[in-house]
Amino acid sequence: MYSVSIALYLLWFCQVQSFLLENKDNFPLDFNCTIPKEKFANATAEFTICAINNSRPITLCEKCLSFFLTLEESYINMSKVMNNGTSCLDHLINFDRLRVVSILYENNVDLWTRAKCDECYEQANNNGNPKISNETKEFRKYYNNFIRCRNNKSIQDADLCSTCMNDYVKLDHYYKSISNINDKIGMCMDIVDLMNTTWTFWSVNCCKYRRHGEYIFIISTGTMLLLTIMFYLVVQGYKEENAPTIIQQSRFFESLSLFKD
């Protein structure tokens, strides 16, 4: 009788274990994992909203830093909170066939990495928060000087390019200098987008003066080339007109000269 009870117990235990393994995805998380999971969900949503709102013009690195740090912190916290001997992060990743948590986190980190946002900042200070790099501060200084000049209401449109030329040249030179330094690792996308926008504005509004000078050069060069060709044709025609006429003797006179000999 005792052996039969043991056998029935073992059979029941095996059935329960099999049921738990087959339906492990259907059991809710322990309450300990609910709070960090919700924090990660909120952090993911807030960073995504910030990234979309700052996609044009690109100010992702500047405006979304705090949201990205919160996202990373919430993801790390899920690995610290335990649920029945297993971290909440492992439970969410290993038992989730869709990999929702890992995919969302990896996509957000990939977005931050592709924007090279870390290049806008220096290493973390004592408080653990990144601070803006000196290159970014200098670029912002030159860029703000140019923007103030461009938006100056007292400057007439016709004088804008000549008045702001110095600020534009300084900004352009500084950007190229830090681009050469960071050639292997790339530039923070916020800075790249600001510079591209500046180049576009300058080419549309100010390069027409340069094109005017180019037109004069092209017309002058074309005129000189045309005059050279005309001079060559005139000289050739003059040579042909004044060339001596050579009269060739006919065969009849050639035959007479033979008889005389």
Short mmCIF file of C-alpha atoms in Angstrom, two decimals:
data_model
loop_
_atom_site.label_atom_id
_atom_site.label_comp_id
_atom_site.label_asym_id
_atom_site.label_seq_id
_atom_site.Cartn_x
_atom_site.Cartn_y
_atom_site.Cartn_z
CA MET A 1 0.00 0.00 0.00
CA TYR A 2 2.83 2.35 0.89
CA SER A 3 4.64 1.63 -2.36
CA VAL A 4 1.46 2.30 -4.29
CA SER A 5 1.12 5.70 -2.60
CA ILE A 6 4.71 6.56 -3.45
CA ALA A 7 4.15 5.57 -7.06
CA LEU A 8 0.99 7.67 -7.30
CA TYR A 9 2.78 10.65 -5.75
CA LEU A 10 5.66 10.40 -8.20
CA LEU A 11 3.23 10.12 -11.08
CA TRP A 12 1.34 13.21 -9.87
CA PHE A 13 4.59 15.15 -9.39
CA CYS A 14 5.79 14.34 -12.89
CA GLN A 15 2.47 15.42 -14.37
CA VAL A 16 2.57 18.74 -12.48
CA GLN A 17 6.15 19.43 -13.58
CA SER A 18 5.25 18.61 -17.16
CA PHE A 19 2.24 20.93 -16.98
CA LEU A 20 4.32 23.78 -15.55
CA LEU A 21 6.99 23.45 -18.22
CA GLU A 22 4.45 23.38 -21.02
CA ASN A 23 2.53 26.39 -19.69
CA LYS A 24 5.28 28.49 -18.13
CA ASP A 25 4.58 31.37 -20.54
CA ASN A 26 1.01 31.66 -19.28
CA PHE A 27 1.83 32.31 -15.63
CA PRO A 28 1.95 35.96 -14.53
CA LEU A 29 5.11 37.49 -13.15
CA ASP A 30 5.59 37.82 -9.45
CA PHE A 31 4.66 41.23 -8.04
CA ASN A 32 8.36 41.98 -7.54
CA CYS A 33 8.80 42.04 -11.34
CA THR A 34 5.70 44.07 -12.11
CA ILE A 35 7.08 47.41 -10.97
CA PRO A 36 10.45 47.24 -12.82
CA LYS A 37 8.66 45.92 -15.90
CA GLU A 38 6.27 48.88 -15.89
CA LYS A 39 9.16 51.31 -15.34
CA PHE A 40 10.96 49.86 -18.34
CA ALA A 41 7.79 50.09 -20.44
CA ASN A 42 7.31 53.75 -19.50
CA ALA A 43 10.99 54.55 -20.12
CA THR A 44 10.82 52.90 -23.55
CA ALA A 45 7.71 54.87 -24.47
CA GLU A 46 9.14 58.19 -23.27
CA PHE A 47 12.42 57.74 -25.13
CA THR A 48 10.60 56.74 -28.32
CA ILE A 49 8.34 59.80 -28.13
CA CYS A 50 11.34 62.06 -27.50
CA ALA A 51 13.24 60.56 -30.44
CA ILE A 52 10.31 61.09 -32.79
CA ASN A 53 9.70 64.66 -31.63
CA ASN A 54 13.38 65.53 -32.12
CA SER A 55 13.89 63.74 -35.42
CA ARG A 56 13.70 66.92 -37.53
CA PRO A 57 15.75 68.92 -36.95
CA ILE A 58 17.85 66.27 -35.26
CA THR A 59 18.27 67.18 -31.60
CA LEU A 60 17.98 63.61 -30.34
CA CYS A 61 21.31 63.54 -28.51
CA GLU A 62 20.75 66.84 -26.74
CA LYS A 63 17.06 66.57 -25.82
CA CYS A 64 16.71 62.82 -25.14
CA LEU A 65 19.73 62.13 -22.94
CA SER A 66 17.76 61.92 -19.69
CA PHE A 67 15.19 59.58 -21.26
CA PHE A 68 17.92 57.31 -22.60
CA LEU A 69 19.65 57.15 -19.22
CA THR A 70 16.34 56.27 -17.57
CA LEU A 71 15.81 53.57 -20.17
CA GLU A 72 19.19 52.00 -19.47
CA GLU A 73 18.68 52.26 -15.72
CA SER A 74 15.28 50.57 -15.86
CA TYR A 75 16.70 47.76 -18.02
CA ILE A 76 19.57 47.17 -15.59
CA ASN A 77 17.21 47.24 -12.59
CA MET A 78 15.23 44.35 -14.05
CA SER A 79 18.37 42.24 -13.84
CA LYS A 80 18.76 43.08 -10.14
CA VAL A 81 15.23 42.28 -8.98
CA MET A 82 14.80 38.56 -8.31
CA ASN A 83 11.70 36.46 -8.87
CA ASN A 84 11.81 32.94 -7.38
CA GLY A 85 15.57 32.81 -7.70
CA THR A 86 15.59 34.19 -11.25
CA SER A 87 16.06 37.82 -12.22
CA CYS A 88 13.09 39.54 -13.77
CA LEU A 89 15.16 40.30 -16.86
CA ASP A 90 16.03 36.65 -17.41
CA HIS A 91 12.43 35.68 -16.84
CA LEU A 92 11.17 38.23 -19.37
CA ILE A 93 13.80 37.40 -21.97
CA ASN A 94 14.06 33.62 -21.64
CA PHE A 95 10.34 32.95 -21.31
CA ASP A 96 9.22 35.43 -23.99
CA ARG A 97 9.14 33.86 -27.42
CA LEU A 98 8.58 37.24 -29.10
CA ARG A 99 11.58 38.79 -27.28
CA VAL A 100 9.60 42.00 -26.78
CA VAL A 101 11.80 43.40 -24.01
CA SER A 102 15.14 42.58 -25.62
CA ILE A 103 14.08 43.77 -29.09
CA LEU A 104 12.73 47.10 -27.83
CA TYR A 105 15.85 47.71 -25.76
CA GLU A 106 18.23 46.74 -28.56
CA ASN A 107 16.41 48.95 -31.07
CA ASN A 108 16.59 51.98 -28.79
CA VAL A 109 20.27 51.43 -28.03
CA ASP A 110 20.93 50.95 -31.75
CA LEU A 111 19.22 54.27 -32.50
CA TRP A 112 21.36 56.05 -29.91
CA THR A 113 24.50 54.37 -31.25
CA ARG A 114 23.80 55.13 -34.91
CA ALA A 115 23.25 58.78 -34.01
CA LYS A 116 26.70 58.66 -32.32
CA CYS A 117 25.24 60.60 -29.41
CA ASP A 118 28.08 59.57 -27.11
CA GLU A 119 30.37 61.80 -29.21
CA CYS A 120 28.44 64.84 -27.94
CA TYR A 121 29.40 64.06 -24.36
CA GLU A 122 32.44 63.32 -22.25
CA GLN A 123 32.90 60.62 -19.65
CA ALA A 124 30.54 60.63 -16.72
CA ASN A 125 31.34 62.96 -13.86
CA ASN A 126 31.12 62.16 -10.15
CA ASN A 127 27.33 62.16 -10.29
CA GLY A 128 27.36 59.54 -13.01
CA ASN A 129 25.80 61.84 -15.60
CA PRO A 130 27.57 62.60 -18.89
CA LYS A 131 28.53 66.20 -19.55
CA ILE A 132 28.70 68.00 -22.87
CA SER A 133 32.11 67.76 -24.51
CA ASN A 134 34.29 70.80 -25.15
CA GLU A 135 34.02 70.26 -28.91
CA THR A 136 30.24 70.40 -28.69
CA LYS A 137 30.36 73.59 -26.60
CA GLU A 138 32.73 75.26 -29.06
CA PHE A 139 30.63 74.24 -32.03
CA ARG A 140 27.52 75.57 -30.31
CA LYS A 141 29.28 78.88 -29.68
CA TYR A 142 30.20 79.35 -33.35
CA TYR A 143 26.78 78.13 -34.49
CA ASN A 144 24.91 80.49 -32.16
CA ASN A 145 27.02 83.42 -33.37
CA PHE A 146 26.08 82.63 -36.94
CA ILE A 147 22.38 82.20 -36.08
CA ARG A 148 22.31 85.53 -34.23
CA CYS A 149 23.79 87.22 -37.27
CA ARG A 150 21.40 85.47 -39.64
CA ASN A 151 18.34 86.38 -37.55
CA ASN A 152 19.41 89.97 -36.99
CA LYS A 153 16.46 92.06 -38.14
CA SER A 154 18.61 95.15 -38.66
CA ILE A 155 20.57 93.47 -41.46
CA GLN A 156 19.11 93.82 -44.93
CA ASP A 157 18.71 90.68 -47.01
CA ALA A 158 21.13 92.00 -49.60
CA ASP A 159 23.80 92.49 -46.92
CA LEU A 160 23.17 89.27 -45.01
CA CYS A 161 25.81 87.14 -46.73
CA SER A 162 28.56 89.72 -46.61
CA THR A 163 27.77 90.62 -42.99
CA CYS A 164 27.61 87.02 -41.74
CA MET A 165 30.45 85.72 -43.90
CA ASN A 166 32.99 85.85 -41.07
CA ASP A 167 30.76 83.89 -38.66
CA TYR A 168 29.98 81.32 -41.33
CA VAL A 169 33.64 80.79 -42.21
CA LYS A 170 34.60 80.33 -38.55
CA LEU A 171 31.79 77.81 -38.05
CA ASP A 172 32.70 75.92 -41.21
CA HIS A 173 36.41 75.78 -40.36
CA TYR A 174 35.79 74.60 -36.81
CA TYR A 175 33.40 71.88 -37.93
CA LYS A 176 35.92 70.60 -40.45
CA SER A 177 38.65 70.61 -37.80
CA ILE A 178 36.68 68.44 -35.36
CA SER A 179 35.47 66.27 -38.24
CA ASN A 180 39.08 65.43 -39.07
CA ILE A 181 39.79 64.61 -35.43
CA ASN A 182 36.77 62.30 -35.19
CA ASP A 183 37.09 60.87 -38.68
CA LYS A 184 37.44 57.29 -37.46
CA ILE A 185 34.57 57.37 -34.97
CA GLY A 186 32.27 59.89 -36.61
CA MET A 187 30.44 62.96 -35.40
CA CYS A 188 27.44 63.41 -33.14
CA MET A 189 24.39 63.51 -35.42
CA ASP A 190 23.04 66.67 -33.78
CA ILE A 191 26.13 68.56 -34.92
CA VAL A 192 26.15 66.96 -38.36
CA ASP A 193 22.52 67.91 -38.97
CA LEU A 194 23.04 71.49 -37.81
CA MET A 195 26.01 71.87 -40.14
CA ASN A 196 24.17 70.33 -43.08
CA THR A 197 21.29 72.75 -42.50
CA THR A 198 23.75 75.66 -42.39
CA TRP A 199 25.42 74.58 -45.62
CA THR A 200 22.03 74.29 -47.32
CA PHE A 201 21.00 77.78 -46.20
CA TRP A 202 24.31 79.27 -47.32
CA SER A 203 24.32 77.56 -50.71
CA VAL A 204 20.75 78.67 -51.47
CA ASN A 205 21.02 82.26 -50.23
CA CYS A 206 24.67 83.25 -50.49
CA CYS A 207 26.38 81.16 -53.14
CA LYS A 208 24.64 83.16 -55.87
CA TYR A 209 27.31 85.82 -55.40
CA ARG A 210 29.99 83.25 -55.95
CA ARG A 211 28.12 81.91 -58.95
CA HIS A 212 27.96 85.45 -60.35
CA GLY A 213 31.74 85.62 -60.25
CA GLU A 214 31.97 82.19 -61.82
CA TYR A 215 29.70 83.27 -64.65
CA ILE A 216 31.98 86.23 -65.37
CA PHE A 217 35.00 83.94 -65.42
CA ILE A 218 33.28 81.44 -67.74
CA ILE A 219 32.12 84.17 -70.13
CA SER A 220 35.58 85.76 -70.19
CA THR A 221 37.24 82.41 -70.83
CA GLY A 222 34.77 81.55 -73.58
CA THR A 223 35.29 84.95 -75.23
CA MET A 224 39.07 84.54 -75.23
CA LEU A 225 38.74 81.06 -76.69
CA LEU A 226 36.40 82.30 -79.43
CA LEU A 227 38.74 85.19 -80.30
CA THR A 228 41.67 82.77 -80.50
CA ILE A 229 39.80 80.51 -82.92
CA MET A 230 38.71 83.47 -85.05
CA PHE A 231 42.27 84.80 -85.13
CA TYR A 232 43.54 81.40 -86.26
CA LEU A 233 40.95 81.21 -89.06
CA VAL A 234 41.75 84.75 -90.25
CA VAL A 235 45.47 84.02 -90.34
CA GLN A 236 44.90 80.82 -92.28
CA GLY A 237 42.69 82.62 -94.79
CA TYR A 238 45.22 85.43 -95.22
CA LYS A 239 48.01 82.95 -95.88
CA GLU A 240 46.01 81.15 -98.55
CA GLU A 241 45.04 84.43 -100.24
CA ASN A 242 48.62 85.73 -100.48
CA ALA A 243 50.30 82.47 -101.33
CA PRO A 244 52.37 82.59 -104.66
CA THR A 245 50.71 81.01 -107.67
CA ILE A 246 52.68 78.11 -109.08
CA ILE A 247 52.06 77.43 -112.80
CA GLN A 248 52.74 73.88 -113.77
CA GLN A 249 54.01 73.16 -117.29
CA SER A 250 51.90 70.99 -119.50
CA ARG A 251 53.15 67.72 -120.97
CA PHE A 252 53.30 69.36 -124.43
CA PHE A 253 55.99 71.80 -123.36
CA GLU A 254 57.79 69.03 -121.54
CA SER A 255 57.92 66.97 -124.76
CA LEU A 256 59.27 69.98 -126.74
CA SER A 257 62.05 70.44 -124.29
CA LEU A 258 63.03 66.82 -124.83
CA PHE A 259 63.31 67.32 -128.63
CA LYS A 260 65.51 70.34 -128.12
CA ASP A 261 67.86 68.30 -126.04
#
